[in-house]
mmCIF file of C-alpha atoms (C1' of nucleotides) and ligand atoms in Angstrom:
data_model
loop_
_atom_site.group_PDB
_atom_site.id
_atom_site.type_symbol
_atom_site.label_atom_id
_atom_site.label_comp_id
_atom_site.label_asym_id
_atom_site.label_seq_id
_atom_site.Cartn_x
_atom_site.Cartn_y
_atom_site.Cartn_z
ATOM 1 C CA UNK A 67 99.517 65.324 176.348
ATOM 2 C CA UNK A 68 100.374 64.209 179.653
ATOM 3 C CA UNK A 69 103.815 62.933 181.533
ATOM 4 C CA UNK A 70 103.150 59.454 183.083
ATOM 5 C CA UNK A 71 103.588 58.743 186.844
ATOM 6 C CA UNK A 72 106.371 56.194 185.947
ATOM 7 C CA UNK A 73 108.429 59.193 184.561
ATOM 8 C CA UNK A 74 107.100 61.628 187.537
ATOM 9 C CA UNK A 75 108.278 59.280 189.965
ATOM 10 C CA UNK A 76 111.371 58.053 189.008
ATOM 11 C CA UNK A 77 112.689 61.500 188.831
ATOM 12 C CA UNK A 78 111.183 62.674 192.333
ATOM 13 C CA UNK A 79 112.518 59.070 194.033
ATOM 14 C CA UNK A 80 116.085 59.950 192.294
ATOM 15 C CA UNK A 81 116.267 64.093 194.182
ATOM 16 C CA UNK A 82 115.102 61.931 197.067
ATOM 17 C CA UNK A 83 117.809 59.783 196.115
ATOM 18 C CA UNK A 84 120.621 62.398 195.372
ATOM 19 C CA UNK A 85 119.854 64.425 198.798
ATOM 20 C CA UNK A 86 120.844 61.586 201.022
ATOM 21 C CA UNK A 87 123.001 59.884 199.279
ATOM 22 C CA UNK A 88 126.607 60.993 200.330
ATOM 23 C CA UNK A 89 126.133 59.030 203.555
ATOM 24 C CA UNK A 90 124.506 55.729 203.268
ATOM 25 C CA UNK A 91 122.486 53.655 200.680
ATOM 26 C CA UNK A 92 118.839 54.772 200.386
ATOM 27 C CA UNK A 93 116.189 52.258 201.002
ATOM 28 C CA UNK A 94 113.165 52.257 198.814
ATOM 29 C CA UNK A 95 111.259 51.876 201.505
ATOM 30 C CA UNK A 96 112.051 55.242 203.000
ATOM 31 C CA UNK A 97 112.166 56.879 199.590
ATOM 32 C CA UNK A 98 108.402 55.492 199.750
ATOM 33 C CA UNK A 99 107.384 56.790 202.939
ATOM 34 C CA UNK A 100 109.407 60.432 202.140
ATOM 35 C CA UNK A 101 107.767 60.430 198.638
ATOM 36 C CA UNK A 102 104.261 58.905 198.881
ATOM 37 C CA UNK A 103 104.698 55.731 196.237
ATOM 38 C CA UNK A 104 104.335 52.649 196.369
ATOM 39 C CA UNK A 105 106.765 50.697 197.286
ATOM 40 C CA UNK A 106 106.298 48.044 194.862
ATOM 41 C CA UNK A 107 105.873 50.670 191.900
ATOM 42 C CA UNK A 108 109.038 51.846 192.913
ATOM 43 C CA UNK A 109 110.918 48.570 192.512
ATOM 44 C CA UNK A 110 109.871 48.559 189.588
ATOM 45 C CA UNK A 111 111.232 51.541 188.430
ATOM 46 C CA UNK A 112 114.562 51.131 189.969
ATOM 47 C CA UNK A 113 114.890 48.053 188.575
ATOM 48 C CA UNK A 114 114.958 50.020 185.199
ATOM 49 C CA UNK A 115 117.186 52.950 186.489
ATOM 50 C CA UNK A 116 119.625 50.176 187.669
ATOM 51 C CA UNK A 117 119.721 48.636 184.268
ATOM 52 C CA UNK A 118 120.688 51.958 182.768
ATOM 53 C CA UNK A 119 123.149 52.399 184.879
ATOM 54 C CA UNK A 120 121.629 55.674 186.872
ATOM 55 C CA UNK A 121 121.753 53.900 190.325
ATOM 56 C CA UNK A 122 123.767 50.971 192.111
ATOM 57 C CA UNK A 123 121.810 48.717 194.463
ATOM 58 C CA UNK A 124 123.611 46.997 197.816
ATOM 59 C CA UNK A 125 121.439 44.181 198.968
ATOM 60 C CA UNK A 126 120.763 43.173 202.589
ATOM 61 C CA UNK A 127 120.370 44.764 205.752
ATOM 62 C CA UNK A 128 121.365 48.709 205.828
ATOM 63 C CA UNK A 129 121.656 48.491 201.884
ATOM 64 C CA UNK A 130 119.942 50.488 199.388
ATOM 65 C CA UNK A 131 120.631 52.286 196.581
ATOM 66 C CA UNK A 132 123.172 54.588 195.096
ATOM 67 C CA UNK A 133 124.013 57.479 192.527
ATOM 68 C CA UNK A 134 126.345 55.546 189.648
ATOM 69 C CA UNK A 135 126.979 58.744 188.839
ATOM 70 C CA UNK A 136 127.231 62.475 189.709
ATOM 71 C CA UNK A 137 124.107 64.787 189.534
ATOM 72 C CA UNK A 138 125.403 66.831 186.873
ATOM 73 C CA UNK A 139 125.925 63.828 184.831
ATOM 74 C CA UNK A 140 122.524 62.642 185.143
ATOM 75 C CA UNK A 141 119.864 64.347 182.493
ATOM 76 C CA UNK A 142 116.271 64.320 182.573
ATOM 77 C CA UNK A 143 116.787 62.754 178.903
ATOM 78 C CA UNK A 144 118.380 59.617 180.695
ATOM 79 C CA UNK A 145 115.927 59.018 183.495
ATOM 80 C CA UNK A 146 113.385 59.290 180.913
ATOM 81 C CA UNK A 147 115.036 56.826 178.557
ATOM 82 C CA UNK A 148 115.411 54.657 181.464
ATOM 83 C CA UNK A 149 111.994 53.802 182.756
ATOM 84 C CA UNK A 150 110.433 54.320 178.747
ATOM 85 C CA UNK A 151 108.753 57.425 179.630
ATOM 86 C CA UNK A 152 109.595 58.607 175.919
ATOM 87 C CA UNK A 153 108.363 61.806 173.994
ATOM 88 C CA UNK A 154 105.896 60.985 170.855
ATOM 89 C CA UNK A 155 104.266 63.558 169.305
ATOM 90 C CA UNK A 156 104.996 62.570 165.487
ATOM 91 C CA UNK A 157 102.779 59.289 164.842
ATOM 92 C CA UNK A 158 104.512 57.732 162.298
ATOM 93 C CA UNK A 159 107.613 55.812 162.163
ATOM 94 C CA UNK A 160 110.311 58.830 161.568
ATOM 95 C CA UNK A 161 112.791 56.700 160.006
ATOM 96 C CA UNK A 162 109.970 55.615 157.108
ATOM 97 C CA UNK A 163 109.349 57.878 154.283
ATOM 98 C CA UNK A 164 105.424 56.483 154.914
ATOM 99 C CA UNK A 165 102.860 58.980 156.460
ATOM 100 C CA UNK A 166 100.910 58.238 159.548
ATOM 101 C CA UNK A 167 98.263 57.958 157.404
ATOM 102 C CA UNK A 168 99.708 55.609 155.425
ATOM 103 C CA UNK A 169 100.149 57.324 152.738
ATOM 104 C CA UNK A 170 103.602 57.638 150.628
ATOM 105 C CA UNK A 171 104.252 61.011 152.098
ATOM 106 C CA UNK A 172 104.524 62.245 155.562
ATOM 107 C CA UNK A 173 101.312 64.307 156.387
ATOM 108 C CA UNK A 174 100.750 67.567 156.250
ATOM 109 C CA UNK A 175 101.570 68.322 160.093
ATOM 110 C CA UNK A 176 104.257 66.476 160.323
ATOM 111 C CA UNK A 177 106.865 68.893 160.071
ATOM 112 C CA UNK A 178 105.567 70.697 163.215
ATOM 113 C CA UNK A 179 105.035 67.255 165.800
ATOM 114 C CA UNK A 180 108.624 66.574 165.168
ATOM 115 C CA UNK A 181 109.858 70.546 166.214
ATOM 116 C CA UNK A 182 107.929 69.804 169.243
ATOM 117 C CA UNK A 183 109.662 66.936 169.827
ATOM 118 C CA UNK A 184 112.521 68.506 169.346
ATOM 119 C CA UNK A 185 111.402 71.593 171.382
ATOM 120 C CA UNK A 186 110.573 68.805 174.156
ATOM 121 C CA UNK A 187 113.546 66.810 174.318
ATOM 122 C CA UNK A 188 115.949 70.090 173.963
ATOM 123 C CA UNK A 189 114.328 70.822 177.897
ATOM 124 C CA UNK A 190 115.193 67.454 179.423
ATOM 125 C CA UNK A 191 118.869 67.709 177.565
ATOM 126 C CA UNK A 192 119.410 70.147 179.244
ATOM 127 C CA UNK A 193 118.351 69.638 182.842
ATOM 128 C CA UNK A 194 120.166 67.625 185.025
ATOM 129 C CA UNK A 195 119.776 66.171 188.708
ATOM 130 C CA UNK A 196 122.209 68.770 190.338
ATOM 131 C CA UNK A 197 119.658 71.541 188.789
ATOM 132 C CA UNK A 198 117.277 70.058 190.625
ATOM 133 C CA UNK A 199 118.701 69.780 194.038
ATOM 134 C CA UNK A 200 119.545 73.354 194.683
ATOM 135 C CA UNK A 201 120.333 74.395 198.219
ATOM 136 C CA UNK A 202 117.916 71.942 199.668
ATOM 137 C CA UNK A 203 120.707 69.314 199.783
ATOM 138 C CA UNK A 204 120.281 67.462 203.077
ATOM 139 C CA UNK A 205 123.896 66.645 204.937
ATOM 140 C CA UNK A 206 122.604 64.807 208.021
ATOM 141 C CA UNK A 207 119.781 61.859 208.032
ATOM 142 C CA UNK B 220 104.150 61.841 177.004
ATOM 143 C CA UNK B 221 102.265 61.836 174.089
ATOM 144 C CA UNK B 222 99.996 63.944 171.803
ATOM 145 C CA UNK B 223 96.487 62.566 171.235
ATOM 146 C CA UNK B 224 94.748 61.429 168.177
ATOM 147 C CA UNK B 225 92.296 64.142 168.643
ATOM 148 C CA UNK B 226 94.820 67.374 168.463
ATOM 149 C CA UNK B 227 97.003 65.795 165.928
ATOM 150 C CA UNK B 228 93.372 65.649 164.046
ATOM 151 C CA UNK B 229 92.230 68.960 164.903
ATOM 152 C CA UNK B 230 95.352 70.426 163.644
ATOM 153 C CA UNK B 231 95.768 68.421 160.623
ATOM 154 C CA UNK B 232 92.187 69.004 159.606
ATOM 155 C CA UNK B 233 92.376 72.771 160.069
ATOM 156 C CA UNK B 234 95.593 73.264 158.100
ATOM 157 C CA UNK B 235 93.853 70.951 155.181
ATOM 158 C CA UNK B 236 90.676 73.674 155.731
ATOM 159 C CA UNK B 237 92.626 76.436 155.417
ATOM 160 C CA UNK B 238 94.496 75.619 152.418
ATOM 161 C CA UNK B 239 91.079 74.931 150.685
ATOM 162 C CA UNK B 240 88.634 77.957 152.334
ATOM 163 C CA UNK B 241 89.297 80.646 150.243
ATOM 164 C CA UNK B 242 87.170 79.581 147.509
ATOM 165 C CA UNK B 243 84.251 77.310 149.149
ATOM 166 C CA UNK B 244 83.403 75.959 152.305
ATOM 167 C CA UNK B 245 84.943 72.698 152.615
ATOM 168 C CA UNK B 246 83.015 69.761 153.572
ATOM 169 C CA UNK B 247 84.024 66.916 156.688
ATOM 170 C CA UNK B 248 83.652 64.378 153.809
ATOM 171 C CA UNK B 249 86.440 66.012 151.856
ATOM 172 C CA UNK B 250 88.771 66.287 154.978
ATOM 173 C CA UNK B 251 87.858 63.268 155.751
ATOM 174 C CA UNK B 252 88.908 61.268 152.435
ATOM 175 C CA UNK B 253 92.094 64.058 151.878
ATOM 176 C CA UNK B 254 93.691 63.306 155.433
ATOM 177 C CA UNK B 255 91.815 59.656 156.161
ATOM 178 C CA UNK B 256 90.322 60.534 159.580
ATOM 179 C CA UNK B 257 87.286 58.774 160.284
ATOM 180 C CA UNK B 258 83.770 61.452 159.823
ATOM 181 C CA UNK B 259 82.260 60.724 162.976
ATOM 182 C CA UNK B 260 85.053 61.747 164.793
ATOM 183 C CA UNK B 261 85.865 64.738 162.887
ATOM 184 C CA UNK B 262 82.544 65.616 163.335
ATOM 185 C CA UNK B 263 83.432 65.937 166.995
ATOM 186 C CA UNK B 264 86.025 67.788 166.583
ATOM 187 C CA UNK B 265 84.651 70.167 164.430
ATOM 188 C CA UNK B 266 81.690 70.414 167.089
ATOM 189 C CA UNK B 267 84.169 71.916 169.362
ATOM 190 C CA UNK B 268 85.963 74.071 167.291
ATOM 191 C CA UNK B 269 82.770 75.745 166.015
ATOM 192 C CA UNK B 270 81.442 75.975 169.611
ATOM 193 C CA UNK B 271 85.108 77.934 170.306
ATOM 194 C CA UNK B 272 84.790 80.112 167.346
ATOM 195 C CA UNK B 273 87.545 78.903 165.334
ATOM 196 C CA UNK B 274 85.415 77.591 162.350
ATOM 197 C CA UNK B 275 81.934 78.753 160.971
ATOM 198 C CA UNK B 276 79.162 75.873 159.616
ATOM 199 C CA UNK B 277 77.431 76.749 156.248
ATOM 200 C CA UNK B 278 74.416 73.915 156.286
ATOM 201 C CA UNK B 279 73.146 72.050 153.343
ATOM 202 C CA UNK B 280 73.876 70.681 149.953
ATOM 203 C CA UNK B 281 77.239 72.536 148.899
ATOM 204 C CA UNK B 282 77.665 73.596 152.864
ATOM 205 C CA UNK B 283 80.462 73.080 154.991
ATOM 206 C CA UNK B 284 83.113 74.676 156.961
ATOM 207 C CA UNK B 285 85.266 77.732 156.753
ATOM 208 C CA UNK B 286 87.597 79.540 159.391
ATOM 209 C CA UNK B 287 86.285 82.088 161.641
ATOM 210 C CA UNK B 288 89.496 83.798 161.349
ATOM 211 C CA UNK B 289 92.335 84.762 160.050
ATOM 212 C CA UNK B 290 94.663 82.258 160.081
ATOM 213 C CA UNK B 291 97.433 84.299 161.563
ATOM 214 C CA UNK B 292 95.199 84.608 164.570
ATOM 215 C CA UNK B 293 94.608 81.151 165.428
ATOM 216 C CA UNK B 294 97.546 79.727 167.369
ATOM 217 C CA UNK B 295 97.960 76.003 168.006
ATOM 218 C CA UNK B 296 97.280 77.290 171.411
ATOM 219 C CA UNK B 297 93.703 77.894 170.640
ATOM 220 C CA UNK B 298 93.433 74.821 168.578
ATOM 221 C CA UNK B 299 93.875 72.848 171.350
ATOM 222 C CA UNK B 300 91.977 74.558 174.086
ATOM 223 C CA UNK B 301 89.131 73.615 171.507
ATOM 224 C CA UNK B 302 89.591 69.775 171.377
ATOM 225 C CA UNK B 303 90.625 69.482 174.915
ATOM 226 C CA UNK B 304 93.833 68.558 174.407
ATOM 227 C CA UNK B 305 95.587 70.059 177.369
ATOM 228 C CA UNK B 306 99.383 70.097 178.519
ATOM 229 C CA UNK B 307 99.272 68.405 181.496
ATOM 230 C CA UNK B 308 102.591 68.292 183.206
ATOM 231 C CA UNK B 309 102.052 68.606 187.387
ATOM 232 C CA UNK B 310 99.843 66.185 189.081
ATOM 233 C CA UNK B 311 98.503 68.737 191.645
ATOM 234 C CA UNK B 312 96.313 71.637 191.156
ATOM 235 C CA UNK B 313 97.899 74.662 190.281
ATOM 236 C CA UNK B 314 96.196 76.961 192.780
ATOM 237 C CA UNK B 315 95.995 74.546 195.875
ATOM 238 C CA UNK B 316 99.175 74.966 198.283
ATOM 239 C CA UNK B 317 98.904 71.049 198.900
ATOM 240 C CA UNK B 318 101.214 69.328 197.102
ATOM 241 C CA UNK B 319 100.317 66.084 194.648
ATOM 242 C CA UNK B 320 100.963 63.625 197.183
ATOM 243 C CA UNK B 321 98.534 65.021 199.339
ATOM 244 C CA UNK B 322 100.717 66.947 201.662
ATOM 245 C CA UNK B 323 101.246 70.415 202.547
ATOM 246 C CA UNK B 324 103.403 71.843 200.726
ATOM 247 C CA UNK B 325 104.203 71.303 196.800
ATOM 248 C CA UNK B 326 106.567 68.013 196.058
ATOM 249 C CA UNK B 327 110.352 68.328 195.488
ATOM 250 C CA UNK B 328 109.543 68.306 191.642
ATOM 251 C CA UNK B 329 106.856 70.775 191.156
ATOM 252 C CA UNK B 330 108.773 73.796 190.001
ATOM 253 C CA UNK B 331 110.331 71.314 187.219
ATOM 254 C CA UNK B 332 107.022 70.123 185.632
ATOM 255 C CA UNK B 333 105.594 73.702 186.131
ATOM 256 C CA UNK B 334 108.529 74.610 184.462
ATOM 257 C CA UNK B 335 108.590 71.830 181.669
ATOM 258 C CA UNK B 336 104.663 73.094 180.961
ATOM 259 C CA UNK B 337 105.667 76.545 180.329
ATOM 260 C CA UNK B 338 108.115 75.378 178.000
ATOM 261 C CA UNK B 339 105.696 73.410 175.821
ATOM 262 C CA UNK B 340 102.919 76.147 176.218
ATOM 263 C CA UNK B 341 104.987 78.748 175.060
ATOM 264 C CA UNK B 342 105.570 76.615 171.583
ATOM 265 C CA UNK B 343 101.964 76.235 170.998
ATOM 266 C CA UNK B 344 101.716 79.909 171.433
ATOM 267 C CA UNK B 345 104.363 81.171 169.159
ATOM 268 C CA UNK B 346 102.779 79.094 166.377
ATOM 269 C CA UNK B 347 99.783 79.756 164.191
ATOM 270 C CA UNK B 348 97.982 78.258 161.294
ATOM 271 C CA UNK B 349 99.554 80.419 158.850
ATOM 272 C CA UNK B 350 103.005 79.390 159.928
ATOM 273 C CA UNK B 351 102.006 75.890 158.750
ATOM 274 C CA UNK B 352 100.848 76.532 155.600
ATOM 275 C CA UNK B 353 103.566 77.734 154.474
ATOM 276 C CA UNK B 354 103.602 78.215 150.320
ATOM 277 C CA UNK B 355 101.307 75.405 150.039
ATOM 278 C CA UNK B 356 98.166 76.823 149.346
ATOM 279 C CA UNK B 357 96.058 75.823 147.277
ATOM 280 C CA UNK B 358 94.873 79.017 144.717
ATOM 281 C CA UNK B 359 91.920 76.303 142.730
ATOM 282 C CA UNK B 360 89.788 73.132 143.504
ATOM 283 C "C1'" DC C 264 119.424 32.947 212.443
ATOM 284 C "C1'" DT C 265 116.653 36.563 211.196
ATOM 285 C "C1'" DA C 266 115.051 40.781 209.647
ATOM 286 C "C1'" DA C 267 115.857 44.273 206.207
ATOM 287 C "C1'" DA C 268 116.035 45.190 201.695
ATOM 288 C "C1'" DC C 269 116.794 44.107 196.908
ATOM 289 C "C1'" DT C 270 114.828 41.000 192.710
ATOM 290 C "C1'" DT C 271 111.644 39.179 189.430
ATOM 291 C "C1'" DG C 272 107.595 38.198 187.041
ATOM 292 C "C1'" DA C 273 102.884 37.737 186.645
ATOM 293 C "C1'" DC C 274 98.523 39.651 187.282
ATOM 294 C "C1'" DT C 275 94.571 43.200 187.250
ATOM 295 C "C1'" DA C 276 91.347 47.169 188.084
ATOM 296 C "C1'" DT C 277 90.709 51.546 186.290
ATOM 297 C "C1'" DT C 278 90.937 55.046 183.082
ATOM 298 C "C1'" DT C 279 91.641 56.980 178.690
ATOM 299 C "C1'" DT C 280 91.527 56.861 173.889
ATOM 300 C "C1'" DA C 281 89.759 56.542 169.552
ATOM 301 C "C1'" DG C 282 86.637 55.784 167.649
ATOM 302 C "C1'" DT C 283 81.422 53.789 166.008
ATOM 303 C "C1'" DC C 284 76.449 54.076 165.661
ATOM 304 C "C1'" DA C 285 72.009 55.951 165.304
ATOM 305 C "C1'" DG C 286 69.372 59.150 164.941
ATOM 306 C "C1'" DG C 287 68.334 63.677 163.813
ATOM 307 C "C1'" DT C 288 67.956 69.012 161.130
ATOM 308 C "C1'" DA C 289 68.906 72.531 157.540
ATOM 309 C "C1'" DT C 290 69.262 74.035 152.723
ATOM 310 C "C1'" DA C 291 70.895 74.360 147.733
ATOM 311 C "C1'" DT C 292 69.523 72.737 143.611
ATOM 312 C "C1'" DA C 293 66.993 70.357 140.067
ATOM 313 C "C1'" DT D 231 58.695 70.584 146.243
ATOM 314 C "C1'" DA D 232 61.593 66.483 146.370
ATOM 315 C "C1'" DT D 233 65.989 64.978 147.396
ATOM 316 C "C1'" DA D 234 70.578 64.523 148.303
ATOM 317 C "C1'" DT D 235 74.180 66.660 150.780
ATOM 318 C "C1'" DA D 236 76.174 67.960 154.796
ATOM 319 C "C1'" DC D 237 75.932 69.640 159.407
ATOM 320 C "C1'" DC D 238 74.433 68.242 164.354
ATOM 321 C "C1'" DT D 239 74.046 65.563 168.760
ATOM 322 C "C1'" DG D 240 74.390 62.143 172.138
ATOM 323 C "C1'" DA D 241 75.080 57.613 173.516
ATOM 324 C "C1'" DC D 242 77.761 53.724 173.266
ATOM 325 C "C1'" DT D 243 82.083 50.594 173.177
ATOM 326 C "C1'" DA D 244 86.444 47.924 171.984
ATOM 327 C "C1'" DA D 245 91.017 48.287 172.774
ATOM 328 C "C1'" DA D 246 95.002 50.119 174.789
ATOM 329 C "C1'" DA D 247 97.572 52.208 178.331
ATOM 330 C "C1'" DT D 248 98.253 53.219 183.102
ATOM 331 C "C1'" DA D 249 99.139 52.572 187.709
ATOM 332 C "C1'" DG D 250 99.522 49.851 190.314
ATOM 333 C "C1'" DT D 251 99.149 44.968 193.383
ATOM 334 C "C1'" DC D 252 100.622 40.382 194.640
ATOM 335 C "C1'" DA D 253 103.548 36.510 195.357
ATOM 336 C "C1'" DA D 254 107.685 34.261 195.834
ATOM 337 C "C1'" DG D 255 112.006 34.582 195.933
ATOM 338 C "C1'" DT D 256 117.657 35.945 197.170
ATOM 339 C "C1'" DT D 257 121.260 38.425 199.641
ATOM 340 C "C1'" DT D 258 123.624 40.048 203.622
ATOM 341 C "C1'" DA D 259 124.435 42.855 208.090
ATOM 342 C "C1'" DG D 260 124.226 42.166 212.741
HETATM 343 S S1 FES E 675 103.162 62.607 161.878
HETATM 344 FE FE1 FES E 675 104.662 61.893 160.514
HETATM 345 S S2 FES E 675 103.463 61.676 158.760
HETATM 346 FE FE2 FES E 675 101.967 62.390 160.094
HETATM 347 S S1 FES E 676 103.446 68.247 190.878
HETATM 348 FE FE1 FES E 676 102.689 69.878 192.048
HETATM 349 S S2 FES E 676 103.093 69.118 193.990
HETATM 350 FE FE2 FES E 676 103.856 67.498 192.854
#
DNA sequence: CTAAACTTGACTATTTTAGTCAGGTATATA
DNA sequence: TATATACCTGACTAAAATAGTCAAGTTTAG
């Protein structure tokens, strides 16, 4: 039970993000240099944060990318959903009445994967960028 | 983030032993056809929980397994210290200062995964085997 | 015009997972 | 005592997932 870098990552590259942002667009490539990822890992995942909706890009010279929206408004559950770093502990399908096993009924544990699911997903509900930035906020490059 | 085959089994198997250990030891084979996971790999498993002290082996014709305690004292905690499974949610090492990037100091996300690991650790210790058997037990073969 | 920076898609080495396989050893029971 | 049952151990491996790399673009500020 492990979180993936892709999910690591695209939440440290978006407080990167969200520190500097009030002044200019953010280039990956400094976010890369700051943050110690690849740059072309990181494409990647902004490509999927863009998609979503988390970030706006500006292309060319001097561009970057962008908060689409503010800190508080941005949960761990969305960043998450965005680059399909997603939370499975129960194996089978949930919406089936089929066990993992597959069996007509759900196994015997079931019951308990899908609290910790719950117990899992009730954390990143209910943490958001801003709780992340404290009072480290930066207000000069 | 996802739960491996081999705590899901550990679990699974134990809750199907404990329901059954009352009366007899219960065999691998049994487990094995009840909850269809493979016997060479619960064999594994149980090699691990016996070597933690969570099961006992009876050898021989009629042999078999039985808990090493009550159920009430084994916590899904324990369970998966056995098998392995761990809750990995930093990248760095816990004790180092360095940070996982290889720098000197911890990254800007470290307090949230420590954070998010506590959170999921503190599940596994609140539950126990007897919370998931629940009135399911069986009284007879 | 040119360099900075986003965009897209394909490709791949490494690691982890989820087992299998092949040989044992111990013991209850007939 | 013979035998079948069931534990015991270690090595091996196919498949999947991960964590990237690589290549070839397009857009736009200056
Ligand atoms: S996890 Fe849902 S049936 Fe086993
Ligand atoms: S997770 Fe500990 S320093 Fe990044």
């Amino acid at each position: 039970m492990k979180l993936t870098s892709k999910g690591r990552y695209a939440v440290m590259a978006l407080v990167d993000l969200a520190r500097f942002d009030n002044i200019n667009p953010v280039s990956l490539r400094d976010i890369s240099l700051r943050q110690g990822i690849s740059l072309d890992y990181l494409e990647q995942i902004f490509s999927k944060l863009k998609k979503n909706e988390i970030v706006k890009s500006i292309r060319g010279t001097q561009g970057g990318y962008v908060l689409n929206k503010k800190p508080n408004d941005i949960k761990l559950t969305n960043i998450f959903h965005a680059v399909d770093e997603k939370v499975k502990t129960v194996q089978c399908k949930k919406e089936s009445k089929k066990g993992c096993n597959g069996k007509a009924t759900k196994c015997i544990t079931h019951n308990l994967w899908d609290e910790l699911e719950t117990h899992i997903n009730t954390f990143f509900e209910n943490k958001s960028l801003k709780d992340l930035l404290n009072n480290n906020k930066e207000t000069r490059i």
